[in-house]
mmCIF file of C-alpha atoms in Angstrom:
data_model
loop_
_atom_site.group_PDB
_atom_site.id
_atom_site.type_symbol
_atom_site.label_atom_id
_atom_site.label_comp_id
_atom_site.label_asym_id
_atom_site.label_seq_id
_atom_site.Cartn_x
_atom_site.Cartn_y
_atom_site.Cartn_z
ATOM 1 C CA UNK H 1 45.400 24.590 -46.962
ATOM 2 C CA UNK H 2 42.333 26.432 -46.312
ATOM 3 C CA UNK H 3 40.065 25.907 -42.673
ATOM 4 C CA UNK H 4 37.013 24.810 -43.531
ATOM 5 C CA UNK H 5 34.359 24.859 -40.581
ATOM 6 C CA UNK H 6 33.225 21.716 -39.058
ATOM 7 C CA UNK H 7 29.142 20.708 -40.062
ATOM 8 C CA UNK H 8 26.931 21.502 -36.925
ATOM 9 C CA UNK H 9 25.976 18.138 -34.879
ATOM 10 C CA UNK H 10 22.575 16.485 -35.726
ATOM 11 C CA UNK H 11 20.873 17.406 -32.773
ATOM 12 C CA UNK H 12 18.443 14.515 -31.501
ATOM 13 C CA UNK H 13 15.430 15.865 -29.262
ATOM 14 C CA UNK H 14 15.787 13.325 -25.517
ATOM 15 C CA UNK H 15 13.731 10.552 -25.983
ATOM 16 C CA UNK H 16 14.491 8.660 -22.988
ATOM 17 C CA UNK H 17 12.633 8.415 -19.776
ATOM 18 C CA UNK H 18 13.454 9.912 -16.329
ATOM 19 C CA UNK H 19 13.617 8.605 -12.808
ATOM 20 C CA UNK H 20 12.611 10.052 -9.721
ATOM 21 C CA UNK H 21 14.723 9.974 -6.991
ATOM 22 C CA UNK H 22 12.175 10.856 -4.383
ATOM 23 C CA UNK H 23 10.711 7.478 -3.684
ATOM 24 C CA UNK H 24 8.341 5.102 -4.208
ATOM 25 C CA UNK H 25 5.717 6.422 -6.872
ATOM 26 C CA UNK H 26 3.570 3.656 -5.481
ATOM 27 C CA UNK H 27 2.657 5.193 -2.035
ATOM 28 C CA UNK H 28 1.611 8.366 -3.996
ATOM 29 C CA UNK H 29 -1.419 6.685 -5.595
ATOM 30 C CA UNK H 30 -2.151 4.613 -2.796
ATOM 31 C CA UNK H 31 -4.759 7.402 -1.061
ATOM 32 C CA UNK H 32 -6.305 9.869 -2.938
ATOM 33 C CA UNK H 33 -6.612 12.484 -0.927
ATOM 34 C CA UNK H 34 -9.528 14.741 -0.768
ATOM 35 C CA UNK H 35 -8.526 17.607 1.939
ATOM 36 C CA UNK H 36 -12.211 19.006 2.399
ATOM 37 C CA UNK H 37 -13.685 15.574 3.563
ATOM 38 C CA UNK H 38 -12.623 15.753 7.304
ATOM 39 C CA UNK H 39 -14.552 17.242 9.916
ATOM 40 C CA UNK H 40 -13.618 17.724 13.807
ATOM 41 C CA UNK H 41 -15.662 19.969 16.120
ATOM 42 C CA UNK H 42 -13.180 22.676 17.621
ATOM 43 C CA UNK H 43 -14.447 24.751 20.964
ATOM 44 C CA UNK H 44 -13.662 28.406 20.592
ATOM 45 C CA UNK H 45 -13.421 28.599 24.307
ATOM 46 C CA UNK H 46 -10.750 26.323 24.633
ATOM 47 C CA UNK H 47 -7.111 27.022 23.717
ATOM 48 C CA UNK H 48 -6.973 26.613 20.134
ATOM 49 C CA UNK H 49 -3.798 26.523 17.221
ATOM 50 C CA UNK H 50 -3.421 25.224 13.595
ATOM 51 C CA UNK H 51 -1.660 21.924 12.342
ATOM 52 C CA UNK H 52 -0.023 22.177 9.169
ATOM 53 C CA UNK H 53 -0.825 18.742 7.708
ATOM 54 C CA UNK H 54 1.524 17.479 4.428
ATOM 55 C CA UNK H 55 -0.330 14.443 2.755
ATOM 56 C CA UNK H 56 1.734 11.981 1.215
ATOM 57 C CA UNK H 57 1.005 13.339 -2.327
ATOM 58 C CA UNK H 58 1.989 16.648 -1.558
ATOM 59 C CA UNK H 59 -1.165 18.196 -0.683
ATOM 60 C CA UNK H 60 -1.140 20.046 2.356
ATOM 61 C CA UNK H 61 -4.115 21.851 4.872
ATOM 62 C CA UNK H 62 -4.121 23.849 7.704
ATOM 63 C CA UNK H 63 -6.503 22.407 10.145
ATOM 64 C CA UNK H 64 -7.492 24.067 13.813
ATOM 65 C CA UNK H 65 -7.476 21.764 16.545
ATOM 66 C CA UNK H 66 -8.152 22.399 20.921
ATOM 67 C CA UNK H 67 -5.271 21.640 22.723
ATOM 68 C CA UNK H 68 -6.996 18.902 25.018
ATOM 69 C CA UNK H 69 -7.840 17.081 21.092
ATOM 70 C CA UNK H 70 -5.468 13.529 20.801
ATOM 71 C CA UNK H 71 -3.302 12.198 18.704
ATOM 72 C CA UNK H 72 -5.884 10.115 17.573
ATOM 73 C CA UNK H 73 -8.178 13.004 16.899
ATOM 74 C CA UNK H 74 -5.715 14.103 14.415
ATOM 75 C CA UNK H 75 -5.363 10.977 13.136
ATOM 76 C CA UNK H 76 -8.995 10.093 12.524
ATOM 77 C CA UNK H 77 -9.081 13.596 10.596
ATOM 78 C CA UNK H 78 -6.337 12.282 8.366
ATOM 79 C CA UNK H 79 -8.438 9.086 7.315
ATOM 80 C CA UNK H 80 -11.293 11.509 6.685
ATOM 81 C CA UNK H 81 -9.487 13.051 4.248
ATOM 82 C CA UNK H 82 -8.108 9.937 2.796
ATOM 83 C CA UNK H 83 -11.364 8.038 2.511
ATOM 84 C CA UNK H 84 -10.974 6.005 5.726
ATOM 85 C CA UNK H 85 -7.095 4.763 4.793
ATOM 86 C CA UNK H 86 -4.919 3.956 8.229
ATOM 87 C CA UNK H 87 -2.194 6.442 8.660
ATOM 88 C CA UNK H 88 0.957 7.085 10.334
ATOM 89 C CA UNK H 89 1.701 10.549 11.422
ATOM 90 C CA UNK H 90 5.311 11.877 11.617
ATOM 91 C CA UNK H 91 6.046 14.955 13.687
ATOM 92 C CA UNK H 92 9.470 16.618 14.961
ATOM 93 C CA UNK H 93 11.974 17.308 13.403
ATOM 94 C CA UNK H 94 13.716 14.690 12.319
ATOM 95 C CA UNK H 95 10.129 13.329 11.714
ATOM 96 C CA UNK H 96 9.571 10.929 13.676
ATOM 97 C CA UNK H 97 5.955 8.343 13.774
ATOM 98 C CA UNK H 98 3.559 9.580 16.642
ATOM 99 C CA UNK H 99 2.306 6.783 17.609
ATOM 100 C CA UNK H 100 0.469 7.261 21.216
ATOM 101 C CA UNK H 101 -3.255 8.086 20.565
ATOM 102 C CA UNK H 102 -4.289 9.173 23.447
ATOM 103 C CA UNK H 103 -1.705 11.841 24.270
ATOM 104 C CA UNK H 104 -3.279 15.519 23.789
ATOM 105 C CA UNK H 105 -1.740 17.405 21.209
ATOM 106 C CA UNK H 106 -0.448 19.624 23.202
ATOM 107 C CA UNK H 107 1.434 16.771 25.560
ATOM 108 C CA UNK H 108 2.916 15.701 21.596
ATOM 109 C CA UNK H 109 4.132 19.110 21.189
ATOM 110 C CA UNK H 110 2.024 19.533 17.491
ATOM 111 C CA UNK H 111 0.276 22.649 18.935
ATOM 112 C CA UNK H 112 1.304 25.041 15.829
ATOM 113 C CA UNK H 113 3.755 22.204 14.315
ATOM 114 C CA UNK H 114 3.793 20.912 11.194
ATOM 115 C CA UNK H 115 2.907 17.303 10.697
ATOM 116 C CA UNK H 116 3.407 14.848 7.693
ATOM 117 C CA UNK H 117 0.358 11.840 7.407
ATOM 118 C CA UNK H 118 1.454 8.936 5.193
ATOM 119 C CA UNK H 119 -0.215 5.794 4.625
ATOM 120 C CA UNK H 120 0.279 2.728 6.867
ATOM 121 C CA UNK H 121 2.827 0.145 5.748
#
């Protein structure tokens, strides 16, 4: 008997739909974030580093802040950016919430750190 070669499968382009495994899509559309709208007055002759702020929908900025600024300074420039939105700021590594608004930033140990600002539950 002769081999005769098998037809080529129908090929069917995906037409399902995915899932993310990241999280909740609904926190991401909660703030919109708008990086340029916060303002905080930093003293150049005053001890001065960078936060590395990660939004919650990926956006992130580099903001300078004075060591003798608070947690709540920091946090106040969040809700700038988020149009006024109350946020909870996780620091460390694992992250964990800062939650004491009046210790300095330096006292927090964010001098230089990265931070990540999601909106309040």
């Amino acid at each position: 008997e002769d081999f005769k070669e098998p037809p080529p499968p129908a090929y069917t382009k995906f037409s399902g739909e995915g899932n993310s495994l990241g999280g909740g899509g609904a926190s991401s559309s909660a703030a919109p974030v708008s990086t340029d709208a916060g303002t905080i007055s930093v003293d150049p002759a005053k001890p001065k580093a960078k936060i590395q702020i990660r939004f919650h929908n990926g956006d992130k900025k580099a903001q300078e802040f004075n060591e003798d600024h608070t947690v709540g300074d920091l946090r106040n420039f969040c809700q700038q950016c988020v149009g006024g939105h109350a946020m909870t700021i996780m620091g460390g590594f694992p992250p964990k919430p800062v939650t004491d608004d009046s210790q300095t930033l330096k006292d927090a140990g964010l001098m230089g750190a990265a931070v990540t600002v999601k909106p309040s539950a």
